[in-house]
XYZ file of C-alpha atoms in Angstrom:
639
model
C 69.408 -41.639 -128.711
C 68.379 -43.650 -125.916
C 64.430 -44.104 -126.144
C 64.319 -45.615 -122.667
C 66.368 -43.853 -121.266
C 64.615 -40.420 -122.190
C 61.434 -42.155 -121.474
C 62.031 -42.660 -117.956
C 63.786 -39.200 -117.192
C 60.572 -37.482 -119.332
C 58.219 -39.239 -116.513
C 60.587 -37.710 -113.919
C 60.210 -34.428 -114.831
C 56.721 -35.216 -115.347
C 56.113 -36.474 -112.064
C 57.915 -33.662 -110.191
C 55.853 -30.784 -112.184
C 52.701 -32.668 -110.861
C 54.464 -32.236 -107.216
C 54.865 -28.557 -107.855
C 51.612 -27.962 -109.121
C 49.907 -30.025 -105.956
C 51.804 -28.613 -103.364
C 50.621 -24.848 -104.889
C 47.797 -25.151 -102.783
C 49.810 -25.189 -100.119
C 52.255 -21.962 -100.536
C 50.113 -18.931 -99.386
C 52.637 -17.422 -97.047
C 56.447 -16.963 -96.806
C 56.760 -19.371 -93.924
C 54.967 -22.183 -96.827
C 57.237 -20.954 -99.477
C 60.838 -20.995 -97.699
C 60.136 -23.063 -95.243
C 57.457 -25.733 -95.756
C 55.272 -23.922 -92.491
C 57.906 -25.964 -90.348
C 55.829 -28.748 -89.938
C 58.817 -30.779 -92.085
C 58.757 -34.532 -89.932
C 62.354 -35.762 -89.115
C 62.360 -38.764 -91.287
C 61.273 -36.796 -94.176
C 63.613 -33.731 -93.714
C 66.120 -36.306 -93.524
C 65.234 -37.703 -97.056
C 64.583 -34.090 -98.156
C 68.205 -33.069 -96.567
C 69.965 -36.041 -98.789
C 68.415 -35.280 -101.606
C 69.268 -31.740 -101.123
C 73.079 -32.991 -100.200
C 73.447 -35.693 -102.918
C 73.977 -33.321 -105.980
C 75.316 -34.077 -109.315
C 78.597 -33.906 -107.622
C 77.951 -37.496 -105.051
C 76.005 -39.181 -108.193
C 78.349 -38.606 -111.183
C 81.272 -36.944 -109.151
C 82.314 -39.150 -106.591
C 82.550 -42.240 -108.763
C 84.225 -40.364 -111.348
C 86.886 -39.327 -109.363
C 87.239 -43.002 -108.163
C 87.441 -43.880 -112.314
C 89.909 -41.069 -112.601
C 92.083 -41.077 -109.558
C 91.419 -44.168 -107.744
C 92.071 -43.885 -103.864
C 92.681 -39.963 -104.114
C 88.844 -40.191 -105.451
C 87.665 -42.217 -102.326
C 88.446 -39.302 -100.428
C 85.369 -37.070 -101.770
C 82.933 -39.611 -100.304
C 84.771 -39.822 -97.246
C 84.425 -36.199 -96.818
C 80.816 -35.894 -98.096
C 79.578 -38.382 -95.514
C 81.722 -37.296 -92.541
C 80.342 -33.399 -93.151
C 77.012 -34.056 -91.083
C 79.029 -35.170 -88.311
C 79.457 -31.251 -87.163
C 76.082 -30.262 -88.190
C 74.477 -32.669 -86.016
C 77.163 -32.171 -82.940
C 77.227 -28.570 -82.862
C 74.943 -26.378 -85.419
C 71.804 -28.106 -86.574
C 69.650 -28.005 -83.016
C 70.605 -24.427 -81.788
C 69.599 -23.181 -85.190
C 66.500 -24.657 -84.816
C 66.060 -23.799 -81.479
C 66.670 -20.039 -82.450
C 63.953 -19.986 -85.165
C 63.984 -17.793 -87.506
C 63.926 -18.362 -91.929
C 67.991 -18.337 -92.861
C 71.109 -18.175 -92.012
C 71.386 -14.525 -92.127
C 68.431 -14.251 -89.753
C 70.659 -16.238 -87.054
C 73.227 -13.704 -87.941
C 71.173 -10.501 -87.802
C 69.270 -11.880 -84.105
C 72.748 -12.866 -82.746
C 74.427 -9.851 -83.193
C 71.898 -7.326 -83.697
C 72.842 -5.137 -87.169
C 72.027 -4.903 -90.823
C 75.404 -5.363 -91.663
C 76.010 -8.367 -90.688
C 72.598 -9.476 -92.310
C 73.703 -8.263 -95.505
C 77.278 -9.273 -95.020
C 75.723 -12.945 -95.300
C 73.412 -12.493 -97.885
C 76.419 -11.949 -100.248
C 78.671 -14.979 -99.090
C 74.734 -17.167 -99.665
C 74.596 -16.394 -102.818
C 78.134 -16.460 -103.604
C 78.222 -19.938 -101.856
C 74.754 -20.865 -103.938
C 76.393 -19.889 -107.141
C 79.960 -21.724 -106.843
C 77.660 -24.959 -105.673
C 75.525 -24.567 -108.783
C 78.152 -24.443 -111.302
C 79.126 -28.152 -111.422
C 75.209 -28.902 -111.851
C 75.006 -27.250 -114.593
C 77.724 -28.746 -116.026
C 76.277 -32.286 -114.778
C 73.333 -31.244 -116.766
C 74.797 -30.700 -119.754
C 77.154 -33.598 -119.783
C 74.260 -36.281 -119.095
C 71.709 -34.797 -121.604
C 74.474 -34.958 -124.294
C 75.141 -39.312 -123.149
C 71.376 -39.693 -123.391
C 69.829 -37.410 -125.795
C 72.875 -36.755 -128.168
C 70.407 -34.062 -129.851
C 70.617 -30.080 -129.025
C 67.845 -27.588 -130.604
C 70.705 -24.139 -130.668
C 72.188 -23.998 -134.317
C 75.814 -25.104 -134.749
C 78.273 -22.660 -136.601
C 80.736 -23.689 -139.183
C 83.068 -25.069 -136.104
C 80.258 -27.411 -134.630
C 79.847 -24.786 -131.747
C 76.878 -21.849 -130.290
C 78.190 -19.407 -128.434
C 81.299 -20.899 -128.607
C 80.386 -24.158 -126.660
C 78.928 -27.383 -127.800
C 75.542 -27.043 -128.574
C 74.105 -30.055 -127.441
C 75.211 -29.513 -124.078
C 74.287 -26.325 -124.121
C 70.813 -27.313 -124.719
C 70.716 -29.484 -121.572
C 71.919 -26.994 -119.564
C 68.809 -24.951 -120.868
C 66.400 -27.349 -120.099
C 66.794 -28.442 -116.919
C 67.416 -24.763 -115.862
C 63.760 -24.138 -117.484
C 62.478 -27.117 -115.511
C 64.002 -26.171 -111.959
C 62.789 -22.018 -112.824
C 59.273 -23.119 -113.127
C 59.113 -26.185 -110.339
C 60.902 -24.266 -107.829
C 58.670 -20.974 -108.830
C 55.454 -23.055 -108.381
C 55.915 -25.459 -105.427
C 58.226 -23.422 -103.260
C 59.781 -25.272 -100.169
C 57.034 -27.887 -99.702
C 56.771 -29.054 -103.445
C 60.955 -28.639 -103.208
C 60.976 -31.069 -99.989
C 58.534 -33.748 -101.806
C 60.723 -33.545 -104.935
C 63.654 -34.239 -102.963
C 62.525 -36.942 -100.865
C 61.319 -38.867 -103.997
C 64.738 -37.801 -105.766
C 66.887 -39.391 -102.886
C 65.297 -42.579 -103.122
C 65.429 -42.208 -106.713
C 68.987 -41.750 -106.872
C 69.860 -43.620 -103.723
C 67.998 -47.095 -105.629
C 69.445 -46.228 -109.059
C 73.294 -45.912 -107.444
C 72.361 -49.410 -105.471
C 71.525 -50.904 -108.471
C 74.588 -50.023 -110.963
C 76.386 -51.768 -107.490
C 73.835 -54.676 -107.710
C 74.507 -55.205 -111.620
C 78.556 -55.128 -111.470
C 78.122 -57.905 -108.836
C 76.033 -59.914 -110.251
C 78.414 -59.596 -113.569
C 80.910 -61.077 -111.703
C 83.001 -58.017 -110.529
C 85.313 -58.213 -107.622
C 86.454 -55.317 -105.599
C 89.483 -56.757 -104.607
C 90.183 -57.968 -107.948
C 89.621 -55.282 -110.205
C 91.900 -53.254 -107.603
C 94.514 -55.443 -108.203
C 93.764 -55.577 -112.058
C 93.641 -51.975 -112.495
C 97.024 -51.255 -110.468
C 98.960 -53.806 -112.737
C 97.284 -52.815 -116.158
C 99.402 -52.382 -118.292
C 97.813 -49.515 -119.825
C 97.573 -47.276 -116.862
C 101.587 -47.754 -117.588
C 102.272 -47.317 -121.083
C 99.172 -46.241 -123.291
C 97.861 -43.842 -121.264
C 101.392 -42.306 -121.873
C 100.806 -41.628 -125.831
C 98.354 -38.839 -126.118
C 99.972 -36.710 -124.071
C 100.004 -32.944 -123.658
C 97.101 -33.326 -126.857
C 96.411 -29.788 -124.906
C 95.885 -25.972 -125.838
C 93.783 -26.308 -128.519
C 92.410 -23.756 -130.487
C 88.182 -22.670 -129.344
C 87.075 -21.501 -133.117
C 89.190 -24.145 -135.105
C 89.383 -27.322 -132.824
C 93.008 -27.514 -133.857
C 95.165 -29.927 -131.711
C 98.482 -28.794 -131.520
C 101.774 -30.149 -129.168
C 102.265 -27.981 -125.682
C 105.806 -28.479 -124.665
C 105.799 -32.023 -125.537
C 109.114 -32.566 -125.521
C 110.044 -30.578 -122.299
C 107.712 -32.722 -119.928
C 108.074 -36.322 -121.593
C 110.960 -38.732 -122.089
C 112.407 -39.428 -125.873
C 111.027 -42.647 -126.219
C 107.193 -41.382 -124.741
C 107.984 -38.492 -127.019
C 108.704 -41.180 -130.045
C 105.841 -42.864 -128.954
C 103.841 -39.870 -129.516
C 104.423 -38.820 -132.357
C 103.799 -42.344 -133.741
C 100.371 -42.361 -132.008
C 99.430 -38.954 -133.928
C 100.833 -39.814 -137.401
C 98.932 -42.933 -136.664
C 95.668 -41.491 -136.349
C 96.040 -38.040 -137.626
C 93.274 -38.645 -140.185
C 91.093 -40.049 -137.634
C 89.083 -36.614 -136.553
C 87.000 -38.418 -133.770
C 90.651 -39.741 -132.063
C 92.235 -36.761 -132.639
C 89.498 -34.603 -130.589
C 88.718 -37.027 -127.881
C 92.659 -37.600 -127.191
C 92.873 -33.548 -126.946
C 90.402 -33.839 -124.580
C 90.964 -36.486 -122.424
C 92.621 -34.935 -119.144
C 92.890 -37.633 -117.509
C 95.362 -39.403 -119.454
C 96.898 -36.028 -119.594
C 96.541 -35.829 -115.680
C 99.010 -39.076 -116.017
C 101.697 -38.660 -118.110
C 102.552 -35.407 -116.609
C 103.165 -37.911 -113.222
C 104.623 -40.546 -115.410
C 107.345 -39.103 -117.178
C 109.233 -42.344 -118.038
C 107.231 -45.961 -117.413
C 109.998 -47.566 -116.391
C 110.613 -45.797 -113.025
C 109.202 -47.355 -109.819
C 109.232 -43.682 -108.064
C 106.836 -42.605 -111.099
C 105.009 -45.375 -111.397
C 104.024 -46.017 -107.680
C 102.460 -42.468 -108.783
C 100.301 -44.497 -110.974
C 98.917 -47.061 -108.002
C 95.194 -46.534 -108.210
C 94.777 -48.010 -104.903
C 97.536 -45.613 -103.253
C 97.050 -42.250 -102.222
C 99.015 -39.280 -104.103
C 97.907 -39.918 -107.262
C 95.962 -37.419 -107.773
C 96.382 -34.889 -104.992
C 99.905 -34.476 -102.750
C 99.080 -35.018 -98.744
C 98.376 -31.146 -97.836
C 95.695 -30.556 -100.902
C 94.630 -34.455 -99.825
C 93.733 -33.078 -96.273
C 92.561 -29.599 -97.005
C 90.481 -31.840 -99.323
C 89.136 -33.398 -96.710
C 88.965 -30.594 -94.171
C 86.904 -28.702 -96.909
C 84.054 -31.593 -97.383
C 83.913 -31.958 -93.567
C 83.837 -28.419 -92.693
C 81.969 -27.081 -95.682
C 78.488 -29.277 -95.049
C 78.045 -27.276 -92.179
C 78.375 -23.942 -94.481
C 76.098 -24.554 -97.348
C 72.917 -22.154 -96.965
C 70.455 -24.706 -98.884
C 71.155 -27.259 -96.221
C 71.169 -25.000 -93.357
C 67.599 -23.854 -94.286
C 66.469 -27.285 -94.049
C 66.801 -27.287 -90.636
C 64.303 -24.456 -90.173
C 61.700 -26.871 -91.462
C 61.719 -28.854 -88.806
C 59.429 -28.364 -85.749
C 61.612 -28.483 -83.010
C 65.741 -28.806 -82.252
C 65.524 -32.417 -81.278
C 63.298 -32.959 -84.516
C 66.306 -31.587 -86.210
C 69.046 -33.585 -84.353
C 67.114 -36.929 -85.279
C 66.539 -35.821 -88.607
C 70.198 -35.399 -88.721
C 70.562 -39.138 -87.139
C 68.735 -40.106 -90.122
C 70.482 -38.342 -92.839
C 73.945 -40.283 -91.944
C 72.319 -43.525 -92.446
C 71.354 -41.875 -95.555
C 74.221 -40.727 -97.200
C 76.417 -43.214 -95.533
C 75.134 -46.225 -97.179
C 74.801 -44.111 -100.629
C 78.173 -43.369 -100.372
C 79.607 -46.979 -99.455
C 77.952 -47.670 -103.502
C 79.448 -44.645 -105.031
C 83.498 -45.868 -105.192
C 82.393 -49.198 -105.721
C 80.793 -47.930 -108.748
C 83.782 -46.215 -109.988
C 86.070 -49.223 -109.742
C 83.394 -51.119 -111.329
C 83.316 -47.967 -114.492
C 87.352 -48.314 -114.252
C 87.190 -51.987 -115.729
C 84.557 -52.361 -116.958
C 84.400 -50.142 -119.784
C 88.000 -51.483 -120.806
C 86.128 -54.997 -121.018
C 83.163 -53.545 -122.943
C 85.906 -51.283 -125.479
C 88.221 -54.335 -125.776
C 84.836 -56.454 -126.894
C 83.711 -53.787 -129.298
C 80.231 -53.509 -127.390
C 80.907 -50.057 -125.343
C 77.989 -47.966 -126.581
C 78.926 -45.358 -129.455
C 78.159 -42.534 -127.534
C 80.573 -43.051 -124.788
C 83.699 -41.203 -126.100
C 87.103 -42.974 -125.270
C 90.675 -43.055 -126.026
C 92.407 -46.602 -125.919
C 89.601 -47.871 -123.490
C 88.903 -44.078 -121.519
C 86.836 -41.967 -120.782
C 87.605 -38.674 -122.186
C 85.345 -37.136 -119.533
C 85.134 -39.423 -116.133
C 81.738 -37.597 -115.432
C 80.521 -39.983 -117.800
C 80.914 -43.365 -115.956
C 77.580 -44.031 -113.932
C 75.705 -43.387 -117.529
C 78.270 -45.092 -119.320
C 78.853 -48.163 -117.114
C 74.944 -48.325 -116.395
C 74.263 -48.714 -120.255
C 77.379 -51.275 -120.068
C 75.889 -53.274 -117.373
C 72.145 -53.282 -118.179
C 70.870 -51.941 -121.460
C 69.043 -48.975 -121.831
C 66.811 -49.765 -118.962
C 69.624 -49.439 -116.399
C 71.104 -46.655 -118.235
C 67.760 -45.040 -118.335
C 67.448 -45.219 -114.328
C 70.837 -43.858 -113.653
C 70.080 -40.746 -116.096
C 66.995 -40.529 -114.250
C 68.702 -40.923 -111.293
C 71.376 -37.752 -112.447
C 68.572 -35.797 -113.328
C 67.394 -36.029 -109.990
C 70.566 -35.594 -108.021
C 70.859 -32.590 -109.986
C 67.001 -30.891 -109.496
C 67.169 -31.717 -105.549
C 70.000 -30.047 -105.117
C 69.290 -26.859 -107.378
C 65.801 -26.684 -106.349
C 67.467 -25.868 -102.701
C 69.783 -23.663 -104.113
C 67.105 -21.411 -105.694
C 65.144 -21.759 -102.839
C 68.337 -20.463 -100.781
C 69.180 -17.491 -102.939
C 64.883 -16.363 -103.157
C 65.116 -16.628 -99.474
C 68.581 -14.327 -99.366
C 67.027 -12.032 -101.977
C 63.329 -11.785 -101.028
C 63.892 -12.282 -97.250
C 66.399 -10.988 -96.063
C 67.151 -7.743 -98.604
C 63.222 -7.280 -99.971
C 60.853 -7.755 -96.773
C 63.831 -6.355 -94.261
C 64.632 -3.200 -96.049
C 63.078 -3.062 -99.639
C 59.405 -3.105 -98.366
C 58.756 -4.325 -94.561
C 54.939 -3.716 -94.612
C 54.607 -6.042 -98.036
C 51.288 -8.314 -98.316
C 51.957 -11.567 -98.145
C 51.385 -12.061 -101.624
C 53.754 -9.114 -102.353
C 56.572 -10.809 -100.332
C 55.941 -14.701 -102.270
C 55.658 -12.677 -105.869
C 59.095 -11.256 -105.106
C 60.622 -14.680 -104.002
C 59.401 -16.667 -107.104
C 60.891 -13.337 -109.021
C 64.226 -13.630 -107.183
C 64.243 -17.742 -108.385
C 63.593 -16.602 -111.823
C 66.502 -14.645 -111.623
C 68.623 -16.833 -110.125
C 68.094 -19.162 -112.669
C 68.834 -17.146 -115.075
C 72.935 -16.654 -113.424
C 72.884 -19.979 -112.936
C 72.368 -21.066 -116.850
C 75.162 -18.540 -117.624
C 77.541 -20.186 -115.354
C 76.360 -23.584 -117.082
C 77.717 -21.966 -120.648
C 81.421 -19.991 -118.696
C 82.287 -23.368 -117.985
C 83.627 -25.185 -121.492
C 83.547 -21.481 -123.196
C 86.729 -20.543 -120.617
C 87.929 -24.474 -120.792
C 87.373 -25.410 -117.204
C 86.303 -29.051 -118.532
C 89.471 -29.531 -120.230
C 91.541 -27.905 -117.259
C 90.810 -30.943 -114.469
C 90.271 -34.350 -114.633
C 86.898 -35.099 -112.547
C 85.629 -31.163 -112.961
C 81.957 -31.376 -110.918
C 83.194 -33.086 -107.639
C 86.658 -30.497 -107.916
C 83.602 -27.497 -108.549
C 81.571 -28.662 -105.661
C 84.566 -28.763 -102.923
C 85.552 -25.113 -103.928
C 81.902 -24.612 -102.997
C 82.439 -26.214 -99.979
C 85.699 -24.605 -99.186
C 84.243 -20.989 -99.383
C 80.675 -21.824 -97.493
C 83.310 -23.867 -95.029
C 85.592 -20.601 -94.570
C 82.650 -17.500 -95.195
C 80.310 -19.094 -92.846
C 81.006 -22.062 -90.335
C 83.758 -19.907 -88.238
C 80.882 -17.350 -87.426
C 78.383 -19.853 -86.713
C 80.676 -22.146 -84.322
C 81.645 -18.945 -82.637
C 78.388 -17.424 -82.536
C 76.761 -20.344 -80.972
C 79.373 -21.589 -78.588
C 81.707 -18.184 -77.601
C 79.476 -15.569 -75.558
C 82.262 -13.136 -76.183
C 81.615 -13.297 -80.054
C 80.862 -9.561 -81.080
C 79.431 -8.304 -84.535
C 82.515 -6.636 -85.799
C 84.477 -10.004 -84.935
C 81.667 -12.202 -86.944
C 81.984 -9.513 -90.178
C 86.144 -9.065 -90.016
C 85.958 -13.629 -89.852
C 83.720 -13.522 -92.802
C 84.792 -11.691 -95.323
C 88.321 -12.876 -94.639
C 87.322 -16.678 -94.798
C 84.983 -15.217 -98.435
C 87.401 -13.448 -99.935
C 90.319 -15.521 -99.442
C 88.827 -18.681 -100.358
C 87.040 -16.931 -103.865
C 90.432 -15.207 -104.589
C 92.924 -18.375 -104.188
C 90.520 -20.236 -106.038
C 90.178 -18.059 -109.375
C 93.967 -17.878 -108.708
C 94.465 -21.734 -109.334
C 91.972 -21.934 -112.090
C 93.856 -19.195 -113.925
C 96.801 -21.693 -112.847
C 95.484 -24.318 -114.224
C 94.493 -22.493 -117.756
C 98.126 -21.096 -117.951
C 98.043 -17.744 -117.205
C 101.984 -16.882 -116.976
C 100.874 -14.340 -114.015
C 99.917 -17.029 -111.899
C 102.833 -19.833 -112.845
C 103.954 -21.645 -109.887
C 107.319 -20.121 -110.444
C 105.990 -16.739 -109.755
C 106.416 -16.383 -106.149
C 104.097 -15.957 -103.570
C 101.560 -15.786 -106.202
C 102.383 -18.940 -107.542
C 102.404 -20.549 -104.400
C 98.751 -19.636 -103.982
C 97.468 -20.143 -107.215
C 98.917 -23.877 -106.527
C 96.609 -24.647 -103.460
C 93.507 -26.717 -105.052
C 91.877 -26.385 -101.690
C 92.334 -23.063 -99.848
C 90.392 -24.410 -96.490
C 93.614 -25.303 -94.691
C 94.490 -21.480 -94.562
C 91.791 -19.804 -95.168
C 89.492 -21.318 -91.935
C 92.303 -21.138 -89.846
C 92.704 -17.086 -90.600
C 88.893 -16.651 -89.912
C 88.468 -18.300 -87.053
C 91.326 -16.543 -85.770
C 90.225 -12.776 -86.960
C 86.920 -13.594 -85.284
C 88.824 -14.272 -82.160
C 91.272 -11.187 -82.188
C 88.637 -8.763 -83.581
C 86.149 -9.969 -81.066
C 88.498 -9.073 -77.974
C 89.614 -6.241 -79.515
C 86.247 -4.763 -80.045
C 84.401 -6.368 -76.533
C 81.156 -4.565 -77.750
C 78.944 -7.342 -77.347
C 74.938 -7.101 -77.967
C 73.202 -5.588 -74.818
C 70.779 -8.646 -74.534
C 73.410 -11.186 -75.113
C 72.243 -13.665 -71.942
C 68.799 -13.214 -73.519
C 70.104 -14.593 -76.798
C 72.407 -17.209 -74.925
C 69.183 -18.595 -73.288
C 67.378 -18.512 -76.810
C 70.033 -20.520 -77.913
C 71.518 -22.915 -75.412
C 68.145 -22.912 -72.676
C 66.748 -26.280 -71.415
C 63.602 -24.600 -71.138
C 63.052 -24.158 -75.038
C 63.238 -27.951 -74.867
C 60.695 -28.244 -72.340
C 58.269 -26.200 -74.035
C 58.738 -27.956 -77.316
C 58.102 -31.244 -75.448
C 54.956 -30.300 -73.646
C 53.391 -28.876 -76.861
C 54.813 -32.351 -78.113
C 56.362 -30.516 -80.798
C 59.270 -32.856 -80.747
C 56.882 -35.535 -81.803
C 55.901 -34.874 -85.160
C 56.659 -37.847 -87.693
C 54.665 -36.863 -90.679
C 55.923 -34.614 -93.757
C 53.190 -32.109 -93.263
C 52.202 -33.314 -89.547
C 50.602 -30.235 -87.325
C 52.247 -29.453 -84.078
C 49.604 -29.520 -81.575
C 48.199 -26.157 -79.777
């Protein structure tokens, strides 16, 4: 257990209670709790917008998948920082300008029905709850590196509930945590929790960077070090296929061995396990290690130059083939502009030009964050062999041969490498964080779907104020409560040993179906007049269901159901796409389009909302009440 360590992530929690708590004063009314009474300064909503952005997913994710899967892992934080780029261009100042609470409320004023209102509700929440799967899994992973220690009993297999306990218990307690901050504070304690989080986060990321440089680590060298390692080669070969083991017994057993691997990696195999078949703590991590079984299924036979340019951590394809490489891509760059929680933000802003700068801000942001981030995984990738081949790598870091058997892991692992418990303690700090910014938005996103938009539109319309808060801290309550289940699904139906680099592959599905549910209605709604209601519901369930459906379909790959084999046809074919963006935004778009002209019913005060949306004279009046002027976090707009 890492005293230090705990120490420091302790006073974070700590500290961001005492946030809550002060900023209760401050959440009387629903425009306080969901949206901070819009008085949110551009600077500040742009820290508050990182830290909402920069989940578990940017801080343990991205350089993970640069430890796992080198240049195919660079690709994530391309993505993550390019998504503002159509936020700030096309969506973040007309939602602004149209006012309102949430995305639904655009939807509902700019095409006038309940349906489409409550169309939207269901693909936030659905969006909120695929994007808070991988933090929950983020929180149980880095409580089990730091604490080690779970309070749930363990049955005769060393399991609860039929997943590991002690990550199971992390999963509980930061879900208890964000429940009770988010329930307290609301929007304003959620926005100064996130703005200390980012800079939290943002320092601890610069300073795993600053530490691997000053311990004389070389980009360019470790590149070329890790593409000519032998062991990327040859040992990462030997465990291979350690796969489909049984949930109640832990029993590692062979899965077609011998049908995907050559004799002599087969021979080589079997001398690895005889070797170490009495060594339980081998046996398990090897059975669990997907990334080195991610690699021998591409490198069959070490000694071909087709398989082994495969293997080239600095060359694309290792990982993902070109079309899931740019549907990858498309997803990250697309999706930003289709996650509720950071659509909201932009709410809290006092005007649309205090949202475009806040947007200015929020690239320099997250662009210099994620310039660290691959360094950091490069860094992980050799120097944790150093640290195993010296016999120093902490004992809680679990490896095979030199990896990690969960590349997660790294910034923890290579922080505690690099400096002691005190770094280590900053970047679990730092995790923490990433991961309560970003689910403190989410739960602020589904109360505002649930108490908002369903409870004060149709439940109860004439609610006291108090009435309509006490049913949005209710609807984060239970919210919290789905999200700590989906924490537990994940190793009970083995999605951790299914993919290599599992929270940044969760949070792109995320982003694929926010990227094909939502951002064809809003790019359509706010720049085609002809856009009609039935067009904007036809576009978004087909982008929603499509996206959900060939994404269950390729985890159900991925877990080998026969049903969904990739020799099974269409089906097959399907269930192979790891990214469904590159068909399923294409056929929403293009429903909206064909639905919309087929239909031609558009809303009777369409101009009206056109002004609203597009008018120079919004501007103007912002200006003269110098509402595009406020700085401060909780700066008043002048009357």
């Amino acid at each position: 257990m890492n005293t230090i360590a705990i120490v420091l992530v302790v006073g974070l929690v700590l500290f961001t209670i005492a946030l809550s708590i002060f900023s209760r004063r401050f959440t009387r009314t629903t425009a306080d709790f969901y949206l901070a009474g819009r008085k949110v300064g551009s600077f500040s909503n742009a820290s508050a917008i990182s830290g909402d952005y920069l989940s578990a997913a940017s801080f343990l994710g991205v350089a993970g998948a640069v430890y796992a899967s080198g240049l195919d892992g660079v690709w994530y934080a391309a993505g993550f920082a390019g998504g503002f780029m159509l936020v700030v261009l096309f969506i973040a100042s007309a939602l602004r300008r149209f006012g309102e609470y949430t995305v639904a409320d655009f939807a509902y004023g700019r095409f006038g029905t309940s349906r489409i209102r409550l169309v939207t509700v269901l693909a936030v929440l659905l969006v909120s709850l695929f994007y808070m799967a991988p933090q929950m899994f983020g929180a149980g992973t880095t409580w089990k590196i730091l604490v080690g220690q779970g309070f749930f009993p363990a049955d005769a297999h060393g399991l609860f509930l039929g997943v590991d306990p002690v990550y199971l218990t992390g999963v509980t307690v930061v879900t208890l945590i964000m429940m009770f901050y988010v329930a307290m504070g609301g929007m304003k304690g959620t926005t100064l929790n996130q703005i200390f989080q980012f800079w939290w986060l943002w320092f601890a990321m610069f300073l795993v960077v600053a530490f691997a440089f000053g311990n004389g680590f070389s980009y360019p060298k470790a590149l070329e070090r890790v593409n000519k390692d032998p062991l990327v080669a040859t040992k990462t070969v030997s465990p291979t296929e350690l796969t489909t083991p049984d949930k109640k017994t832990g029993k590692v057993m062979l899965d077609n061995a011998k049908a995907t691997m050559s004799p002599e990696a087969f021979a080589a195999l079997e001398a690895t396990l005889s070797a170490n078949s009495g060594n339980e703590d081998w046996m398990k991590n090897a059975k669990l290690n997907v990334l080195l079984t991610q690699r021998s299924k591409l490198l069959k036979d070490p000694e071909s130059p087709a398989d082994f340019k495969k293997q080239i951590f600095g060359e694309p394809g290792h990982r993902y083939n070109a079309f899931d490489q740019f549907s990858m891509v498309l997803a990250l760059v697309l999706g930003t502009a289709g996650l509720p929680h950071i659509l909201n933000r932009y709410y809290t802003n006092p005007s649309g030009s205090a949202a475009r700068r806040s947007t200015f801000w929020v690239l320099v942001c997250i662009g210099t964050f994620y310039i660290f981030a691959p360094i950091a995984g490069l860094a992980g990738r050799v120097k944790i062999l150093d640290a195993f081949a010296a016999g120093t790598l902490p004992a809680n870091a679990a490896v095979v041969d030199g990896i990690l058997v969960k590349s997660d892991q790294v910034m923890p692992v290579i922080g505690q490498v690099l400096g002691g418990q005190w770094l280590m303690g900053i970047v679990a700090a730092g995790a923490f964080a990433a991961m309560f910014s970003t689910i403190g938005g989410l739960l602020i996103a589904a109360a505002s779907a649930i108490g908002h938009d369903v409870y004060e539109k149709y439940i109860n319309p004439n609610a006291s104020e108090a009435k309509r808060v006490f049913v949005g801290k209710t609807s984060v309550i239970a919210f919290s409560v789905l999200a700590f289940t989906l924490g537990w699904a994940i190793p009970y139906f083995g999605l951790d040993k299914a993919y290599p680099a599992l929270i940044a592959m969760m949070v792109t599905w995320a982003f694929s179906v926010g990227a094909s549910a939502f951002v064809p209605m809003l790019l359509t709604g706010i720049w085609w007049k002809g856009t009609t209601e039935k067009g904007a519901i036809s576009g978004m369930l087909v982008g929603l269901v499509g996206s959900i459906s060939i994404i269950f379909m390729n985890i159900f790959q991925q877990l080998k159901l026969p049903a969904f084999a990739p020799d099974q046809g269409f089906i097959g074919f399907l269930a192979s796409l790891t990214f469904p963006v590159l068909f399923t935004f294409p056929a929403a778009l293009l429903t909206i389009l064909v639905v919309s002209k087929l239909d031609g019913k558009l809303p009777d005060n369409v101009d009206e909302i056109w002004m609203r949306i597009h008018g120079t004279a919004h501007e103007r009046h912002e200006r003269d009440l110098g509402l595009d002027k406020v700085g401060t976090l909780f700066g008043s707009a002048k009357s």
